[in-house]
mmCIF file with all atom_site columns, C-alpha atoms in Angstrom:
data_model
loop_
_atom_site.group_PDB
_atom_site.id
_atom_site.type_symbol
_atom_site.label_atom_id
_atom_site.label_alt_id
_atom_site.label_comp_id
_atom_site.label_asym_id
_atom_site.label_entity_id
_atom_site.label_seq_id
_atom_site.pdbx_PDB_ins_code
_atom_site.Cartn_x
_atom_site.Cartn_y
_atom_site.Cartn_z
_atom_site.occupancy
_atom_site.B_iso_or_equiv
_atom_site.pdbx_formal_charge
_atom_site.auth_seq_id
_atom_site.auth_comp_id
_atom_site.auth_asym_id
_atom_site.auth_atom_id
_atom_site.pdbx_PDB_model_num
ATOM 1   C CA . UNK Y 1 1   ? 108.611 136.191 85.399  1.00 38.00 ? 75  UNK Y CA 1
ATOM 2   C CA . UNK Y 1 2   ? 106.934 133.820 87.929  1.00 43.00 ? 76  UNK Y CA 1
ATOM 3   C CA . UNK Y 1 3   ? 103.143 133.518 88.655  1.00 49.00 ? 77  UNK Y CA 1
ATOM 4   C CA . UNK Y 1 4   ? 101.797 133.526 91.868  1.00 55.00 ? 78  UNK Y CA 1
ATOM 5   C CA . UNK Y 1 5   ? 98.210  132.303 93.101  1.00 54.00 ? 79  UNK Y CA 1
ATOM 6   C CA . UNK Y 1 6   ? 97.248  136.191 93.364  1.00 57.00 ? 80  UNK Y CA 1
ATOM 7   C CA . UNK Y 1 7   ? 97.267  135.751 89.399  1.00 76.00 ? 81  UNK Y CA 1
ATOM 8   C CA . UNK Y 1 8   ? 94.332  133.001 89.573  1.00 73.00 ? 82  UNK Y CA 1
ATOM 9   C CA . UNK Y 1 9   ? 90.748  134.566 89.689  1.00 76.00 ? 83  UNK Y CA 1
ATOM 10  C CA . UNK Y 1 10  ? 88.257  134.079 92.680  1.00 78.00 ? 84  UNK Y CA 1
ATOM 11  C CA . UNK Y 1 11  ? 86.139  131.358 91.595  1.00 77.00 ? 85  UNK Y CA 1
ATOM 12  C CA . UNK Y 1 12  ? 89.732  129.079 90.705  1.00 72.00 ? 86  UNK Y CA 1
ATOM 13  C CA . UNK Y 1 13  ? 90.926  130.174 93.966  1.00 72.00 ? 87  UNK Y CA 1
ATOM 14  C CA . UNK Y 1 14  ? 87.850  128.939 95.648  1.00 73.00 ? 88  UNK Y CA 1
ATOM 15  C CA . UNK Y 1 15  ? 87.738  126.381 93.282  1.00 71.00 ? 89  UNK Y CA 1
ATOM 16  C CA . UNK Y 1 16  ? 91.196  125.041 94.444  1.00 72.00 ? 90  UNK Y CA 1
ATOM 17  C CA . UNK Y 1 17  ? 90.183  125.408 98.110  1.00 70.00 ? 91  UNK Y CA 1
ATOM 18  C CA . UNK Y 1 18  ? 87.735  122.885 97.860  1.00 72.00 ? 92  UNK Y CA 1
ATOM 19  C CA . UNK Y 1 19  ? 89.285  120.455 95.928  1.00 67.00 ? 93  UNK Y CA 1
ATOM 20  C CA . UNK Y 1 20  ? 90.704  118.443 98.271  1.00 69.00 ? 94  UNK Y CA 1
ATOM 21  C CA . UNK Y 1 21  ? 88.042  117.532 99.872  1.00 68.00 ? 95  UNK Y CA 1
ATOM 22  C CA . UNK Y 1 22  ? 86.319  116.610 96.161  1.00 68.00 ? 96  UNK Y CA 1
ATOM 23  C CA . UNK Y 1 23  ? 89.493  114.492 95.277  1.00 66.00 ? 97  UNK Y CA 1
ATOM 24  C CA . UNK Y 1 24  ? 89.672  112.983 98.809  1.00 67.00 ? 98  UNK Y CA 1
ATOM 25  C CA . UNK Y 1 25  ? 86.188  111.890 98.740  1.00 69.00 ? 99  UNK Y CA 1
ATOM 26  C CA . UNK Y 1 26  ? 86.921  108.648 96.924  1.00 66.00 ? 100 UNK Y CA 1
ATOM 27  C CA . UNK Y 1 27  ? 89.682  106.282 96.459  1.00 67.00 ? 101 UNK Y CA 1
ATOM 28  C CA . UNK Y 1 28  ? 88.574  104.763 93.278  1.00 71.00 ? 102 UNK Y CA 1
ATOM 29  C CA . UNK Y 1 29  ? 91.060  106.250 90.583  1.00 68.00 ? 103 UNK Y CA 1
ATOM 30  C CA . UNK Y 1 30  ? 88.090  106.579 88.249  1.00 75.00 ? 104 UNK Y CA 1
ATOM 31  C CA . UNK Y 1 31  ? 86.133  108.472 90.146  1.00 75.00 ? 105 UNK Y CA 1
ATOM 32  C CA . UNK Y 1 32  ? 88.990  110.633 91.414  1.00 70.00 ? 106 UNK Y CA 1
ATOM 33  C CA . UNK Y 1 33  ? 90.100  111.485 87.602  1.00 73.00 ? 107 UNK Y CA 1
ATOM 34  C CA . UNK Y 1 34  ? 86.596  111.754 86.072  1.00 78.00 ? 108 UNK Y CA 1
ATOM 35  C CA . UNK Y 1 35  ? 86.346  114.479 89.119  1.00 74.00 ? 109 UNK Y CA 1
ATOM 36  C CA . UNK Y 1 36  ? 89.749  116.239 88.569  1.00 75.00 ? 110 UNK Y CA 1
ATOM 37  C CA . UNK Y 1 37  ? 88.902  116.441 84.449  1.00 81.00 ? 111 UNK Y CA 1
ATOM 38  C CA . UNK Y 1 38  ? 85.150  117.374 84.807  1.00 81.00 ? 112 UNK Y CA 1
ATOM 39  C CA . UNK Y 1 39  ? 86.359  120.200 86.766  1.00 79.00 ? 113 UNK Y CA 1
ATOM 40  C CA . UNK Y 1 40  ? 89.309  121.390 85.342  1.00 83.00 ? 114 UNK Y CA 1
ATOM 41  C CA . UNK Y 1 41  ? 87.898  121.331 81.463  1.00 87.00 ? 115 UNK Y CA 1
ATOM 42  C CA . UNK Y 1 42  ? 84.789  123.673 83.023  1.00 85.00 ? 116 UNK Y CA 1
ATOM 43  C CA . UNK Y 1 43  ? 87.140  125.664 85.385  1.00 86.00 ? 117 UNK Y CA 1
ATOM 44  C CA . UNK Y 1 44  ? 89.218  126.544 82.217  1.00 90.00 ? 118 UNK Y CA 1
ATOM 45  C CA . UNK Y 1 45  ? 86.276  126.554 79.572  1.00 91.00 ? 119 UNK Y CA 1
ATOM 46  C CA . UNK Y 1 46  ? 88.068  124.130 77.655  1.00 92.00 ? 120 UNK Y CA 1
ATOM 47  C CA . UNK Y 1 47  ? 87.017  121.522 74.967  1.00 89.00 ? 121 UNK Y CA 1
ATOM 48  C CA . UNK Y 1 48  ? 88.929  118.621 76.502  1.00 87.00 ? 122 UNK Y CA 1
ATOM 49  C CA . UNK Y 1 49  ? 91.031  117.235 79.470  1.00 88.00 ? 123 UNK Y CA 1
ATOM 50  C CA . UNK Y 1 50  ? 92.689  114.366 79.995  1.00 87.00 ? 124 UNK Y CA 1
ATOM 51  C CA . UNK Y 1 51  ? 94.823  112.935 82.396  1.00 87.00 ? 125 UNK Y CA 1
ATOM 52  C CA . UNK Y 1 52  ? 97.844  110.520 81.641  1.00 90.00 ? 126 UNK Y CA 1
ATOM 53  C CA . UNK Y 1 53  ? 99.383  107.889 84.448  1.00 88.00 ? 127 UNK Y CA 1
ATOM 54  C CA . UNK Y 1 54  ? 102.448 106.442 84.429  1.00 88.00 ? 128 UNK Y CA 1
ATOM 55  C CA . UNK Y 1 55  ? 102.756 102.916 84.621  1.00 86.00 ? 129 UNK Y CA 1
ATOM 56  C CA . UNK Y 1 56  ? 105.181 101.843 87.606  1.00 82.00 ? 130 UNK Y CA 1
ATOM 57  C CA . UNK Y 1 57  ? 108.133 100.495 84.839  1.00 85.00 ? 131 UNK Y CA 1
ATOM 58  C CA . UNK Y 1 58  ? 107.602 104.404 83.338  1.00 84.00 ? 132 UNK Y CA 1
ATOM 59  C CA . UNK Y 1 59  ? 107.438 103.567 79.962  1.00 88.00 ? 133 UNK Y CA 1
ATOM 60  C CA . UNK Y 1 60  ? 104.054 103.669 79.329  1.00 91.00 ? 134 UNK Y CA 1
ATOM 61  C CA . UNK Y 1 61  ? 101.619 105.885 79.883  1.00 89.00 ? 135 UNK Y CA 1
ATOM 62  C CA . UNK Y 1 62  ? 97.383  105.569 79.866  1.00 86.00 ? 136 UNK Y CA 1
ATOM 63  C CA . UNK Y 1 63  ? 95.228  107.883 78.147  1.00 79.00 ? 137 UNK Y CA 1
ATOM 64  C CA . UNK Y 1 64  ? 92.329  108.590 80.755  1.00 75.00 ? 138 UNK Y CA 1
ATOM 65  C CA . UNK Y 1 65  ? 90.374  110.631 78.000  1.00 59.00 ? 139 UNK Y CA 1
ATOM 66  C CA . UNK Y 1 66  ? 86.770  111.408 79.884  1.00 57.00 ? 140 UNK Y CA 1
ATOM 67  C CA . UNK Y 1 67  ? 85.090  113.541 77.756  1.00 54.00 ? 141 UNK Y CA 1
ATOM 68  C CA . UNK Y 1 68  ? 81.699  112.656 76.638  1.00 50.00 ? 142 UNK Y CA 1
ATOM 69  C CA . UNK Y 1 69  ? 82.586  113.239 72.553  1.00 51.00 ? 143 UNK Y CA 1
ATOM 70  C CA . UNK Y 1 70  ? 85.276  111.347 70.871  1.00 47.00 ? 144 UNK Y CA 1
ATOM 71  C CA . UNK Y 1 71  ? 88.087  111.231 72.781  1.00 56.00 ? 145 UNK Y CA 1
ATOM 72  C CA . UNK Y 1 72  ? 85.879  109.056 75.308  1.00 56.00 ? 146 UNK Y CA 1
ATOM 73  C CA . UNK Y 1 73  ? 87.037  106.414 72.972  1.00 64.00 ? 147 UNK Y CA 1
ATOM 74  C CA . UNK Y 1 74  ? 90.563  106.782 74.120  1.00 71.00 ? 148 UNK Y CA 1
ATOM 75  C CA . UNK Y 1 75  ? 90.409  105.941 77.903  1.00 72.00 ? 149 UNK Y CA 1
ATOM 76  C CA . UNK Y 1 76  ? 92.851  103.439 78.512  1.00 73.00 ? 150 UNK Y CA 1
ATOM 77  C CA . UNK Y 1 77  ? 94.322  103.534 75.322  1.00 80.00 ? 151 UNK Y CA 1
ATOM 78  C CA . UNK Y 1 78  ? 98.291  103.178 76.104  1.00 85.00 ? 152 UNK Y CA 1
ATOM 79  C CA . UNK Y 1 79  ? 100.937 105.232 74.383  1.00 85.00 ? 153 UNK Y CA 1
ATOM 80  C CA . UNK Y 1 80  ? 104.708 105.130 75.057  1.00 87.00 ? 154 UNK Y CA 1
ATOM 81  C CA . UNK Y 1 81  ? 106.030 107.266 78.141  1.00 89.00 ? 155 UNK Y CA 1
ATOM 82  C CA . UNK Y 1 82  ? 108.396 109.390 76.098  1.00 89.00 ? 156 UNK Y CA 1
ATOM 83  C CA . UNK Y 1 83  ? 105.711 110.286 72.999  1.00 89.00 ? 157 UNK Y CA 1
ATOM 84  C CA . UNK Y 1 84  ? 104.494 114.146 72.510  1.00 90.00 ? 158 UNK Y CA 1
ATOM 85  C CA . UNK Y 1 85  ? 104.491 116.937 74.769  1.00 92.00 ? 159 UNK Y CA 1
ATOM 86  C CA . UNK Y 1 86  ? 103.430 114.494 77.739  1.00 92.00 ? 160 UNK Y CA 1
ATOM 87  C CA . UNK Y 1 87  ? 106.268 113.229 77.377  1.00 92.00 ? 161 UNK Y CA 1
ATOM 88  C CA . UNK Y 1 88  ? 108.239 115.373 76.978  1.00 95.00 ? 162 UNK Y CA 1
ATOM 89  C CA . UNK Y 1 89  ? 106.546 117.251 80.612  1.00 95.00 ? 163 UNK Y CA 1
ATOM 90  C CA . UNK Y 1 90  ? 107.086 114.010 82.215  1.00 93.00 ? 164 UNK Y CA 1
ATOM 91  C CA . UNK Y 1 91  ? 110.819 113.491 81.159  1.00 93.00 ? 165 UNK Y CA 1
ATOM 92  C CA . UNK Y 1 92  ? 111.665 117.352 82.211  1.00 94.00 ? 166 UNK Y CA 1
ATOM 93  C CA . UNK Y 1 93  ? 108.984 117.369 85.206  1.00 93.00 ? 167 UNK Y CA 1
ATOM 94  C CA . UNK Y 1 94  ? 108.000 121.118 83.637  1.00 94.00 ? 168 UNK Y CA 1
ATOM 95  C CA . UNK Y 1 95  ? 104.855 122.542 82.610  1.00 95.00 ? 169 UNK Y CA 1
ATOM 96  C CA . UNK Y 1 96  ? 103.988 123.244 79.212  1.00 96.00 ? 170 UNK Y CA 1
ATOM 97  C CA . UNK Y 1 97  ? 101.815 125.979 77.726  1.00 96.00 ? 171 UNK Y CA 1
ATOM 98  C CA . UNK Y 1 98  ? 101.451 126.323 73.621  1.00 95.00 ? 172 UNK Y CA 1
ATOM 99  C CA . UNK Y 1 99  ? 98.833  128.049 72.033  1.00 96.00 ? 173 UNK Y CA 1
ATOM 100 C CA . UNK Y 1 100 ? 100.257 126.280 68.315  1.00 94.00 ? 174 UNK Y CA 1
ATOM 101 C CA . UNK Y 1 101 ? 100.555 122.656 68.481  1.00 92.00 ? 175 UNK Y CA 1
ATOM 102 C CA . UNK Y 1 102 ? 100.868 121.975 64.646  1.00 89.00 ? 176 UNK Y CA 1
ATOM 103 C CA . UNK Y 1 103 ? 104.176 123.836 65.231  1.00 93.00 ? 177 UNK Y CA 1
ATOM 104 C CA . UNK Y 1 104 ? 105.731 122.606 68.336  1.00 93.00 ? 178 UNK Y CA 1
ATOM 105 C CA . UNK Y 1 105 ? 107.564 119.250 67.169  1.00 91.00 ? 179 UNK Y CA 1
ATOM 106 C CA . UNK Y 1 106 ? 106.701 117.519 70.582  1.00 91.00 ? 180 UNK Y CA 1
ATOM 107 C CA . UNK Y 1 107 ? 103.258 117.547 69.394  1.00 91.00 ? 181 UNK Y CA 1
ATOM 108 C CA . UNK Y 1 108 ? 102.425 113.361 68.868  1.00 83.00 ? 182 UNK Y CA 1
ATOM 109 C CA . UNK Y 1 109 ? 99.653  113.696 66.198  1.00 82.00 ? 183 UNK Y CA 1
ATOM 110 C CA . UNK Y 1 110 ? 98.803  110.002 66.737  1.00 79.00 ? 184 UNK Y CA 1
ATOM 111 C CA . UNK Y 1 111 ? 96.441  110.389 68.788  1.00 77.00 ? 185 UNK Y CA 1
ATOM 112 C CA . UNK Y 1 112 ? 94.156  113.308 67.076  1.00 77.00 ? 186 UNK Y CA 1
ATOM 113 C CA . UNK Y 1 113 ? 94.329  111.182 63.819  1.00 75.00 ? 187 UNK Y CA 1
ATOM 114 C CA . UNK Y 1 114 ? 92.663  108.127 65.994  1.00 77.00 ? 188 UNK Y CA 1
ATOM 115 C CA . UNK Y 1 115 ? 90.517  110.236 67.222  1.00 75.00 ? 189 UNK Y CA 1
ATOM 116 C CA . UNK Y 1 116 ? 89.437  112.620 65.000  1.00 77.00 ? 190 UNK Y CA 1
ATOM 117 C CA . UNK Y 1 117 ? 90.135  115.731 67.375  1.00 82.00 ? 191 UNK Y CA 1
ATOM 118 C CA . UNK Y 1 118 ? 91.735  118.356 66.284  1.00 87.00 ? 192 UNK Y CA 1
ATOM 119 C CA . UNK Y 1 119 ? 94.163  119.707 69.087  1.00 90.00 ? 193 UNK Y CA 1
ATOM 120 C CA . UNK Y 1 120 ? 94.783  123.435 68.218  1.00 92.00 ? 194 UNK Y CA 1
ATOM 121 C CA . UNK Y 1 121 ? 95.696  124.973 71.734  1.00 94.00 ? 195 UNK Y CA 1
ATOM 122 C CA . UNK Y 1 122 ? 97.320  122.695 75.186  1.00 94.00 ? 196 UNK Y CA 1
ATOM 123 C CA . UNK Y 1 123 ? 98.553  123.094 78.302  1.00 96.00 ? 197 UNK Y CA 1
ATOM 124 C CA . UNK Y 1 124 ? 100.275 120.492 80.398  1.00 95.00 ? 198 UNK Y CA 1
ATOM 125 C CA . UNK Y 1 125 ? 101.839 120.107 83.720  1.00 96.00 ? 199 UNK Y CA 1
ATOM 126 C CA . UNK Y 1 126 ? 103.369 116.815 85.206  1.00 95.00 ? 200 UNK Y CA 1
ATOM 127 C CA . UNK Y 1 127 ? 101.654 115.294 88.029  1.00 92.00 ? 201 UNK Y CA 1
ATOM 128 C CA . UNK Y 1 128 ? 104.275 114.998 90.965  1.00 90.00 ? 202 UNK Y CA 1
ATOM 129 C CA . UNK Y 1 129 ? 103.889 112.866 93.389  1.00 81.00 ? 203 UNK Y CA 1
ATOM 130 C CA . UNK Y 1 130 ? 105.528 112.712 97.331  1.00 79.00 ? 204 UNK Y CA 1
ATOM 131 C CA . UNK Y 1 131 ? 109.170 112.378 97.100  1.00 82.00 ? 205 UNK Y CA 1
ATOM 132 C CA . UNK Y 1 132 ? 109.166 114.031 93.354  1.00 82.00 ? 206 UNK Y CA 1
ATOM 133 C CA . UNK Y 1 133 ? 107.518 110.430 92.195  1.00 83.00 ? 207 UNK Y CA 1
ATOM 134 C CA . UNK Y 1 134 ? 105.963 111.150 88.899  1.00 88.00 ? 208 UNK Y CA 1
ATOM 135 C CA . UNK Y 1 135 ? 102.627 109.457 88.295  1.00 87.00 ? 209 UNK Y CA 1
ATOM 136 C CA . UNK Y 1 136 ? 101.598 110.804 85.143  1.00 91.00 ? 210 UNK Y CA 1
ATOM 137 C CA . UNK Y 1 137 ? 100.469 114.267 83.541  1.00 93.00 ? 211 UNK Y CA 1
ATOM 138 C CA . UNK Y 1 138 ? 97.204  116.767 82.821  1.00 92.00 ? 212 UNK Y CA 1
ATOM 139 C CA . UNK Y 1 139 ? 96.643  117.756 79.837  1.00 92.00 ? 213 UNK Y CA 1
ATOM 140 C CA . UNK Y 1 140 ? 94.108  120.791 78.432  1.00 92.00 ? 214 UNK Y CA 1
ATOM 141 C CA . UNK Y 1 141 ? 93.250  121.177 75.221  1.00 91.00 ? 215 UNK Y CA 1
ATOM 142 C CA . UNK Y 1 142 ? 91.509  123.989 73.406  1.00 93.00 ? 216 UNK Y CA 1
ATOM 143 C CA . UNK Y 1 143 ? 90.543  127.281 75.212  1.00 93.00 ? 217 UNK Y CA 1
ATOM 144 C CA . UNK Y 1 144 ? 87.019  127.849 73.780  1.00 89.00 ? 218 UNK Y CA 1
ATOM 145 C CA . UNK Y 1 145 ? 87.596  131.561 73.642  1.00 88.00 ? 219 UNK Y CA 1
ATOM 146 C CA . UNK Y 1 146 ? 91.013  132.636 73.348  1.00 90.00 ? 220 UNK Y CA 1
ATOM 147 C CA . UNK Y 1 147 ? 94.836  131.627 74.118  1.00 94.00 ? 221 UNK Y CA 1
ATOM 148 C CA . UNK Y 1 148 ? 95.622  129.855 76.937  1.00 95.00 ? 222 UNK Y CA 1
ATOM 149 C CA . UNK Y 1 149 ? 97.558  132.217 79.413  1.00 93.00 ? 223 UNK Y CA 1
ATOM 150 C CA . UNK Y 1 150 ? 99.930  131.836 81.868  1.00 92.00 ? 224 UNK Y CA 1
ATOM 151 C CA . UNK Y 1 151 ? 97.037  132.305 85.259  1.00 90.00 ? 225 UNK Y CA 1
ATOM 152 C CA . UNK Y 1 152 ? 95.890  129.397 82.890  1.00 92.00 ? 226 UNK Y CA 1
ATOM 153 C CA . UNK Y 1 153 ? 99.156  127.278 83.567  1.00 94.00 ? 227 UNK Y CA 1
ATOM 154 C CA . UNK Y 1 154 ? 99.388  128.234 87.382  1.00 91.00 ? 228 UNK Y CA 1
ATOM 155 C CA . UNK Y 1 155 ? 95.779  126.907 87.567  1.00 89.00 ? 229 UNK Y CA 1
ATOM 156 C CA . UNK Y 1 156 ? 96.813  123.788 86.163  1.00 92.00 ? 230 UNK Y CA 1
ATOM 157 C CA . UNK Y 1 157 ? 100.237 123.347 87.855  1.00 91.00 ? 231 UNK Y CA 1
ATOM 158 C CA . UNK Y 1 158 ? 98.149  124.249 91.341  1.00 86.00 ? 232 UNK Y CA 1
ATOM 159 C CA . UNK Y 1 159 ? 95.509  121.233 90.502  1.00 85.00 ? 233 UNK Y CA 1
ATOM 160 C CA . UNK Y 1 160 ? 97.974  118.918 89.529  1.00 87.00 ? 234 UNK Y CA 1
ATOM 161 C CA . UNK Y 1 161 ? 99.717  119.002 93.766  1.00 83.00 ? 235 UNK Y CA 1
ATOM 162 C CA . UNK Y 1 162 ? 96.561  118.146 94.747  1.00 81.00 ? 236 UNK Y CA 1
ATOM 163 C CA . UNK Y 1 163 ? 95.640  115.394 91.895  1.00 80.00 ? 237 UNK Y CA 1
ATOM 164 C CA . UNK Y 1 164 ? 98.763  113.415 92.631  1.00 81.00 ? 238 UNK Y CA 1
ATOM 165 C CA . UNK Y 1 165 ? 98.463  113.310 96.366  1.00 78.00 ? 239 UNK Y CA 1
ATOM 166 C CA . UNK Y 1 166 ? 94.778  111.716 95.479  1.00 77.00 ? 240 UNK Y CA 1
ATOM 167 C CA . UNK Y 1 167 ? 95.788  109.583 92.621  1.00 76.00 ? 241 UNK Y CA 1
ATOM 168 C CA . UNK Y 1 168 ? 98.767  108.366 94.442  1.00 76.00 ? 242 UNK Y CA 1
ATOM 169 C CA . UNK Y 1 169 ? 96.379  107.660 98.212  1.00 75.00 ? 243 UNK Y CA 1
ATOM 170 C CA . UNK Y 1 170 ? 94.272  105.823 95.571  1.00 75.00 ? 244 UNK Y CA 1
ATOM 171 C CA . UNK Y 1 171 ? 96.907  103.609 93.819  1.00 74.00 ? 245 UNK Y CA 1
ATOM 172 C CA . UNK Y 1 172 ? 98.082  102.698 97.662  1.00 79.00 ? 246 UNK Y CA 1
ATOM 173 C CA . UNK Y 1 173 ? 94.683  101.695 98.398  1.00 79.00 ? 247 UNK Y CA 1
ATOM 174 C CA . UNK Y 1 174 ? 93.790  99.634  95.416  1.00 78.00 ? 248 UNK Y CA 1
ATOM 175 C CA . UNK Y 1 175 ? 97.554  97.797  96.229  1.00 84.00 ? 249 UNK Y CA 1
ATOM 176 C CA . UNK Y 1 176 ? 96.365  97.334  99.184  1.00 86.00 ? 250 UNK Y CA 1
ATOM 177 C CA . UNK Y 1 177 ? 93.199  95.644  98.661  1.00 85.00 ? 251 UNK Y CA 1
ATOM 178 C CA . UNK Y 1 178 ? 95.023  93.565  96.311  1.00 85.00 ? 252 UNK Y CA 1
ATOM 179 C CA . UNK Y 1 179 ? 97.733  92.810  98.464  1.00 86.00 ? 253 UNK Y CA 1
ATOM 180 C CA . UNK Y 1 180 ? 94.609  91.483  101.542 1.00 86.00 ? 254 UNK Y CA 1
ATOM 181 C CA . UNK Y 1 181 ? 92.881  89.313  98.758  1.00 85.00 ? 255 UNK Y CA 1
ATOM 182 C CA . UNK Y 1 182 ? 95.622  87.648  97.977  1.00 83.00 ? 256 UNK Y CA 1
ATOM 183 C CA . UNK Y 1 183 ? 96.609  87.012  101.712 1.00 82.00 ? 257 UNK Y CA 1
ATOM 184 C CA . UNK Y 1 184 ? 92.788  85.535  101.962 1.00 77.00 ? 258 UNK Y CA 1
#
């Protein structure tokens, strides 16, 4: 059965309406991911998000873990492209919703036994870029109350359009700027 937006509730509608214009205000990629999983972990009353790019090769990914608690550790921690249910999104460019990660053997442990989080409950969509260009994936971890449900994985999938045209406008920009300093 396929979702449509009339599945999302009012405030994530309105939520998603605005969000351009939060994502567009910047085009530092730190500030335009510390926005997107600020957001996204409160819009989904979630313990953690995180946000994955792809390096341009596409076999590695960074961690972009901006939580306040442990996983803060993590940002820029690089993992291979192919590793865990990211991967495994980004390889199949399909979302992912699993309410029982110890039993789903995509799960990559790794990175909850560096961190000391314990991942019980994800979701994770693949952040598409123009022309299909993957640049990476969202992950969210751990409904606070609950199983993650499929208005859950719309709301995700829906954020993740409008993360990559930001993320990508701001990897442009910062190649940009390093393409004029080096011309100076």
């Amino acid at each position: 059965m396929m979702s449509s937006v009339d599945e999302l509730s009012t405030e994530q509608l309105n939520f998603l309406v605005r969000l351009p214009m939060l994502l567009n205000s910047s085009l530092d990629i730190s500030r335009v991911i510390e926005t997107t999983v600020h957001h996204l972990k409160s819009q989904l009353h979630a313990e953690a998000a995180t946000i994955f790019l792809l390096n341009e090769q596409q076999t590695e990914l960074t961690f972009w873990a901006l939580d306040k608690g442990t996983a803060a550790g993590l940002k820029g921690k690089k993992m291979p492209a192919d590793k865990g249910m990211v991967g495994w999104v980004i390889k199949n460019q399909q979302s992912v919703i699993c309410n029982d990660v110890a039993n789903d053997p995509r799960f990559f442990k790794t990175i909850d036994n560096e961190s000391q989080f314990v991942t019980r409950s994800m979701i994770c969509a693949p952040i598409i870029g123009p022309g299909s260009l993957v640049v990476g994936a969202i992950q969210v971890l751990n409904k606070a109350e609950g199983e993650f449900k499929q208005n859950d994985l719309l709301f995700v999938e829906q954020l993740s359009h409008q993360a990559a045209l930001a993320i990508r406008n701001a990897q442009l920009y910062n190649k940009a700027q390093l393409q004029a300093q080096k011309l100076e």
